[in-house]
Coordinates of C-alpha atoms and ligand atoms in Angstrom, one line a residue:
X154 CA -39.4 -37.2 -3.5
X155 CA -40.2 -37.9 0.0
X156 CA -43.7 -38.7 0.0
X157 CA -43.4 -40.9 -2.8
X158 CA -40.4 -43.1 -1.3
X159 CA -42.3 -43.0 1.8
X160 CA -45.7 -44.3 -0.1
X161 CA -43.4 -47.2 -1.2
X162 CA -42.0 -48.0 2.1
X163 CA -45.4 -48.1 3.6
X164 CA -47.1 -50.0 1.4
X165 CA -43.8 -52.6 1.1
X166 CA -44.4 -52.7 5.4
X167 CA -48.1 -53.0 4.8
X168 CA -48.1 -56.4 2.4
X169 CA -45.2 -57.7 4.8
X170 CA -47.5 -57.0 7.7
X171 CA -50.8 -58.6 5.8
X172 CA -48.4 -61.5 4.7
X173 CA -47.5 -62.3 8.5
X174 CA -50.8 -61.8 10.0
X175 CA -51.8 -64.3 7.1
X176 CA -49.5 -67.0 7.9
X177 CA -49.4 -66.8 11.5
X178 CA -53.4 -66.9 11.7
X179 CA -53.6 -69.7 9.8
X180 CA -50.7 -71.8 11.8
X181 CA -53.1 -71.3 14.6
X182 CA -56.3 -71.4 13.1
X183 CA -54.9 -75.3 11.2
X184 CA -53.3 -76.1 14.5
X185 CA -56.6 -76.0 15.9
X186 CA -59.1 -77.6 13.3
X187 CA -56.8 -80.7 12.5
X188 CA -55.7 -81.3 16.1
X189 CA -54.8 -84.7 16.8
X190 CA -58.1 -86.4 18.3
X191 CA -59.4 -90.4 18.9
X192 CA -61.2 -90.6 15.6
X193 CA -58.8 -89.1 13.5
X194 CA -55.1 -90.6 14.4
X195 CA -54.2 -90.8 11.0
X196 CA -54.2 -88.2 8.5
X197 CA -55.3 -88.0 5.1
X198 CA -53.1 -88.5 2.2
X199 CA -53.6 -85.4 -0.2
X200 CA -52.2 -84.9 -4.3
X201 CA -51.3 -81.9 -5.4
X202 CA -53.4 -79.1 -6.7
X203 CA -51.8 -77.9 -9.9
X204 CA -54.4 -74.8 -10.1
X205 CA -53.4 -73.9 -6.4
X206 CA -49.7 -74.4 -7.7
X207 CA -50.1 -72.2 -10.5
X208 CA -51.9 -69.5 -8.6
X209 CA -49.4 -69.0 -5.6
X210 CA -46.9 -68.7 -8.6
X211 CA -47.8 -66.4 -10.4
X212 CA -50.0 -64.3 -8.0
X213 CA -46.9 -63.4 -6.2
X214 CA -44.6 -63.1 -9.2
X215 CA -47.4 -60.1 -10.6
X216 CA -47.1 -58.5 -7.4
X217 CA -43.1 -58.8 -7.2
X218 CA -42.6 -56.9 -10.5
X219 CA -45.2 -54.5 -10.0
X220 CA -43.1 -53.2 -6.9
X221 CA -40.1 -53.4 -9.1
X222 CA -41.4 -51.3 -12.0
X223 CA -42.8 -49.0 -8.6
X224 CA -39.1 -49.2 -7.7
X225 CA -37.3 -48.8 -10.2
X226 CA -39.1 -45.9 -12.0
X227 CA -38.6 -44.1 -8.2
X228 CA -35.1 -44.7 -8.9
X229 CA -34.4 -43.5 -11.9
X230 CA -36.3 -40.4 -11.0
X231 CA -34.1 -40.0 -7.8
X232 CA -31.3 -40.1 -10.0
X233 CA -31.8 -38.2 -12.7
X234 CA -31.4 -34.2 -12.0
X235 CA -33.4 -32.4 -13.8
X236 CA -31.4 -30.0 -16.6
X237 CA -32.0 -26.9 -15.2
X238 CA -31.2 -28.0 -11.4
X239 CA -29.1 -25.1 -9.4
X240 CA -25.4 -27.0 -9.2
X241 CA -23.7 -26.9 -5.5
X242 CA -19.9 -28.6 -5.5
X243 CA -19.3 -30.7 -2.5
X244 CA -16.1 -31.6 -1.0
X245 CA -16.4 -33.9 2.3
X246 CA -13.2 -34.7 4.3
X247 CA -12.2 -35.6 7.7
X248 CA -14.4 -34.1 9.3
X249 CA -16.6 -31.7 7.7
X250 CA -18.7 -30.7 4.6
X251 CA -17.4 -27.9 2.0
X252 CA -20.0 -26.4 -0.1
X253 CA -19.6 -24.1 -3.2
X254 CA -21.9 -22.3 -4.8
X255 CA -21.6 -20.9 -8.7
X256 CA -22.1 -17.6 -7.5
X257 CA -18.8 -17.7 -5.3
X258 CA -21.1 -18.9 -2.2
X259 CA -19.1 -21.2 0.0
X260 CA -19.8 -23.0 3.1
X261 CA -18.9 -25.4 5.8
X262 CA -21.3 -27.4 7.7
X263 CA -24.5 -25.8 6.1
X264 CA -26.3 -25.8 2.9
X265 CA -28.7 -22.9 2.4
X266 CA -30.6 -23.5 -0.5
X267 CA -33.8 -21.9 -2.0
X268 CA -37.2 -22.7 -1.8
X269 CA -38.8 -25.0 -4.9
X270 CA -35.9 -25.0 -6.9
X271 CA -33.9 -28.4 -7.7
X272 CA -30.5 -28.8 -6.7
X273 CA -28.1 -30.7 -8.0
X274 CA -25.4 -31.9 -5.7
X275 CA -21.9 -33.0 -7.2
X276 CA -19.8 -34.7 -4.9
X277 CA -16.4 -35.9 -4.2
X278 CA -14.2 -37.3 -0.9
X279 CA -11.1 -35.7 0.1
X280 CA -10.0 -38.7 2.0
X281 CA -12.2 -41.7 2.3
X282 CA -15.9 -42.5 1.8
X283 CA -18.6 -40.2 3.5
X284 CA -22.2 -40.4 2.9
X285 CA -24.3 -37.5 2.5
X286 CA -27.8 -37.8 4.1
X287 CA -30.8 -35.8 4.6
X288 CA -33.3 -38.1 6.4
X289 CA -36.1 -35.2 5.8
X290 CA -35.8 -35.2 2.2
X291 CA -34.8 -39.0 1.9
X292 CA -31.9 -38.5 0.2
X293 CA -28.7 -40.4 1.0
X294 CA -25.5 -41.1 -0.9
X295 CA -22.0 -42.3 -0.4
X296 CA -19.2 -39.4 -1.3
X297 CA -16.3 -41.1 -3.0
X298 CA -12.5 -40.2 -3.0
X299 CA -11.6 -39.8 -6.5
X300 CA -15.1 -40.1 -8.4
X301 CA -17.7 -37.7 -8.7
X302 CA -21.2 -38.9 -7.2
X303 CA -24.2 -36.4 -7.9
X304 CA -27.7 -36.3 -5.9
X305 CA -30.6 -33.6 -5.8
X306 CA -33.6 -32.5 -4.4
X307 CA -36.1 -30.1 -4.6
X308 CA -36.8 -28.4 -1.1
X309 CA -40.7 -28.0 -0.6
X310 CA -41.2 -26.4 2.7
X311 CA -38.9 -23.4 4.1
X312 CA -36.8 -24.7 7.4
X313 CA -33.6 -26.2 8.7
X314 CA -33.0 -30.0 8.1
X315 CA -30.2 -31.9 9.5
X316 CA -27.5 -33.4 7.5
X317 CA -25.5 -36.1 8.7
X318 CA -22.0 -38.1 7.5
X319 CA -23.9 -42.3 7.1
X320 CA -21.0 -43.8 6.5
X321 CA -18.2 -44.6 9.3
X322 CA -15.5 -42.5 8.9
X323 CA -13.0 -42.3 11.9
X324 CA -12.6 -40.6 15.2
X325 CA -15.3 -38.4 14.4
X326 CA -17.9 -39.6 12.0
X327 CA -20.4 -38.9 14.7
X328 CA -19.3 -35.4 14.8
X329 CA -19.8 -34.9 10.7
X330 CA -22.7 -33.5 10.7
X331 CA -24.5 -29.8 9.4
X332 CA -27.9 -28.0 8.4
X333 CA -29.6 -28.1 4.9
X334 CA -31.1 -24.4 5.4
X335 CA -34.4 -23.7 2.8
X336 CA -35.4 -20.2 2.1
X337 CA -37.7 -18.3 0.3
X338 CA -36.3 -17.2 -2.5
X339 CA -36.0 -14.2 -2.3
X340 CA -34.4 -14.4 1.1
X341 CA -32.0 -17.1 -0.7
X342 CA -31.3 -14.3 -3.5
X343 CA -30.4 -11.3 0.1
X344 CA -28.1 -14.2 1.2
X345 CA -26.1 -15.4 -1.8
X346 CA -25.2 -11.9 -3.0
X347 CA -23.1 -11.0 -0.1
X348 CA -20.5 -13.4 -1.4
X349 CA -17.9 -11.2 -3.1
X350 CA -15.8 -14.0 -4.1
X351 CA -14.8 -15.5 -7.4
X352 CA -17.2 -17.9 -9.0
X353 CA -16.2 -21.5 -9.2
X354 CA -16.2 -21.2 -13.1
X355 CA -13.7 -17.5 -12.7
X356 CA -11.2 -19.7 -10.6
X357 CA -11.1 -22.5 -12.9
X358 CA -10.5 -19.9 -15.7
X359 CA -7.4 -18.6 -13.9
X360 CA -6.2 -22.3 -13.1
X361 CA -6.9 -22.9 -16.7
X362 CA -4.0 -20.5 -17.4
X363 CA -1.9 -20.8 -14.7
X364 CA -1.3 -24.7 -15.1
X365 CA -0.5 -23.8 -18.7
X366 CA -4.0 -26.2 -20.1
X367 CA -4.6 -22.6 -22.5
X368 CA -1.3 -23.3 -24.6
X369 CA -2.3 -26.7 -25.8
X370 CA -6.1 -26.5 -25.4
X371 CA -6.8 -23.1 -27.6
X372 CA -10.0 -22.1 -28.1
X373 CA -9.7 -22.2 -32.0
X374 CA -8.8 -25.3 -32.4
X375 CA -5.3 -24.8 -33.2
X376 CA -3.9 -26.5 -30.4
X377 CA -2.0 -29.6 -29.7
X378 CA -5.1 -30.4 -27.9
X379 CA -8.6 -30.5 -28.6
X380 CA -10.3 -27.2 -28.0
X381 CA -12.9 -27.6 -24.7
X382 CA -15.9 -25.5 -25.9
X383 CA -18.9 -27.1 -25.7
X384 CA -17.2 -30.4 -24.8
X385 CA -18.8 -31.1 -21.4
X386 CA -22.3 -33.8 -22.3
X387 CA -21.2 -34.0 -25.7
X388 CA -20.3 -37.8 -27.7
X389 CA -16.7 -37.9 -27.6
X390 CA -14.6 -40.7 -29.8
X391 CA -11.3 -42.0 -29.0
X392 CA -8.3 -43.3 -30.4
X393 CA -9.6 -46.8 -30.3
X394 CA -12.9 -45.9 -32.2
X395 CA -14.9 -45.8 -28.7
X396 CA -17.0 -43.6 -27.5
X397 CA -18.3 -41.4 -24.2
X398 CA -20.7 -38.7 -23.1
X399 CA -18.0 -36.1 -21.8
X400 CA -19.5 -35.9 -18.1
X401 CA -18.1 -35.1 -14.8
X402 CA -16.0 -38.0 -14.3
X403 CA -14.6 -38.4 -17.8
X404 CA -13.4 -34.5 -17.5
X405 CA -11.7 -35.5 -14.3
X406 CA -9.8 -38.2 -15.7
X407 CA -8.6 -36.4 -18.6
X408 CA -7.0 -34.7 -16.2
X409 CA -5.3 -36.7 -13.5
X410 CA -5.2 -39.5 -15.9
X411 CA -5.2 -38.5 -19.7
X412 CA -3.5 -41.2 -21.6
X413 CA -6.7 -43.5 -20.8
X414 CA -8.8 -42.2 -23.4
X415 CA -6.9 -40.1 -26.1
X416 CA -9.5 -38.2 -28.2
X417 CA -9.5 -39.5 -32.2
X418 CA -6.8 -37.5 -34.2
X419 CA -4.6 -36.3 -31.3
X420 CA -1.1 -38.0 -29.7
X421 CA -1.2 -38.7 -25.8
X422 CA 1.2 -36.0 -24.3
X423 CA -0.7 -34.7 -22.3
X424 CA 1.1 -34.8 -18.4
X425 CA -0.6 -36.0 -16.2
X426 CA -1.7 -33.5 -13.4
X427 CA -2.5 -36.0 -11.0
X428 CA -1.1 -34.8 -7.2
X429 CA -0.6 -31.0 -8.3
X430 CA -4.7 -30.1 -8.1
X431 CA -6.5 -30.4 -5.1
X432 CA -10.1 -31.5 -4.9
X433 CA -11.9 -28.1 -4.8
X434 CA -9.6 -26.7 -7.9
X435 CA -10.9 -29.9 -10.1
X436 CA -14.1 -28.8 -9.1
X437 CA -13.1 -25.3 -10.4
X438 CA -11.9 -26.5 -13.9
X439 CA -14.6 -28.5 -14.2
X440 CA -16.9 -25.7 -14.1
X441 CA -14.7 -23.4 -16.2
X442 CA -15.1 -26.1 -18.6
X443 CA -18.9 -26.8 -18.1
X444 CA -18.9 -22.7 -18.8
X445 CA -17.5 -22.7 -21.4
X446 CA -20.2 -25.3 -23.2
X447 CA -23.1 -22.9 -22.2
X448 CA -21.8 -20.4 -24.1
X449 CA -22.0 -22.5 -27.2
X450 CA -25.2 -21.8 -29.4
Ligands
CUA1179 CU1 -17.8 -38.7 7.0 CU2 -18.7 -40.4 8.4

């Protein structure tokens, strides 16, 4: 996305540039030709133009929204992943970055990543609000405690890239900072597969059962609780007769806060298990649940 939010920066400098070369040219330029000199003390009374008026209207107005359709259609591009985008869980806290990969890859202070492939960052703060940025891929965005941000990028050229914290966050913000590392692919594929550990989906399965969610949520449907297959991006409808696309956040508050939206045809006794999980084992349920929706036909 780089060269396209740079082509929009540039070209936003250039017409700011052309506009002030403009204006200041002709401040000096009038200055000059209607100096004040003996036969001409007093200046000419001059109406209106109503087709000048018009034009420096709607001229700039044209140009205005062209730059916000530019804009906005950059936007929505920057934050939309794209379906099939590699998923990467990242914890910030005071004073570092936590990655984890769903092959059981994790990391502190470095990303490696592979080559041409998007990846889709999802984000959340341990303490208080960080910003992920990558000036070389011109991606930057705030980290939140208690809400799930997401961001991604496609790496085109092999290399290390600096990441930084861009948002102040005590003693040492300054020192918050890591490496996005790109590799070939199938260098990426030599790297990830020394990880022996449990995937990110395995150790929300064993969370599943050991904070008891199996006994209510059962998988065929028999439950006290609605089972979770194939929940995650699907239309849920609650109580009240509203409705929500079951996404990252809405999984989250199900369960640190689950009487807020109680699913149609179910009671609200579900605890709450808000203080008992930390960040990185939502994470892990989350993709235990998200697992379990790809295994749906
Ligand atoms: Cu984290 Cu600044």
């Amino acid at each position: 996305m780089a060269s396209q939010v740079d082509m929009l920066f540039f070209t936003l400098l250039a017409m700011s540039v052309a506009v002030v070369v403009v204006i200041a040219g002709l401040i000096v330029y009038f200055g000059y030709k209607y100096r004040r000199r003996p036969e001409n003390l007093v200046a000419d009374q001059i109406q209106g133009s109503m087709r000048l008026e018009i034009a420096w209207s709607v001229i700039p107005l044209l140009i205005a929204m062209g730059i916000f359709v530019w804009g906005a259609r950059l936007y929505f591009e920057m934050a939309s992943p794209p379906a099939q985008a590699r998923d990467v869980y990242v914890v910030a806290k005071q004073w570092m970055w936590e990655f984890q990969h769903q092959d059981g890859m994790r990391e502190i202070n470095a990303l490696h990543v592979p080559l041409g492939e998007p990846v889709r960052l999802t984000m959340v703060s341990q303490d208080m609000i960080h910003s992920f940025f990558v000036p070389a891929f011109r991606v930057k965005q705030d980290v939140l405690p208690q809400r799930y941000t997401t961001a991604w990028f496609q790496a085109t050229q092999p290399g290390t890239y600096h990441l930084f914290c861009a948002e102040y966050c005590g003693t040492l913000h300054s020192g918050m900072v890591g490496d996005v590392v790109v590799m070939a692919p199938q260098d990426f594929q030599t790297w990830s597969s020394q990880g022996d550990a449990e995937t990110p989906a395995e150790a929300g399965e064993h969370l599943f059962a050991q904070f008891g969610c199996i006994n209510c949520h059962k998988a065929d449907n028999s439950g006290r609780g609605p089972a979770l297959a194939g929940v995650f991006g699907r239309t849920v409808t609650f109580a009240d007769g509203t409705t929500t696309v079951a996404d990252e956040n809405y999984i989250r508050e199900s369960i640190l806060n689950p009487d807020a939206h109680v699913v149609k045809g179910y009671e609200p006794i579900m605890p709450s298990f808000q203080g008992q999980l930390n960040e990185d084992q939502l994470l892990q349920l989350l993709a235990y649940i998200k697992s379990l929706g790809a295994k749906q036909p």
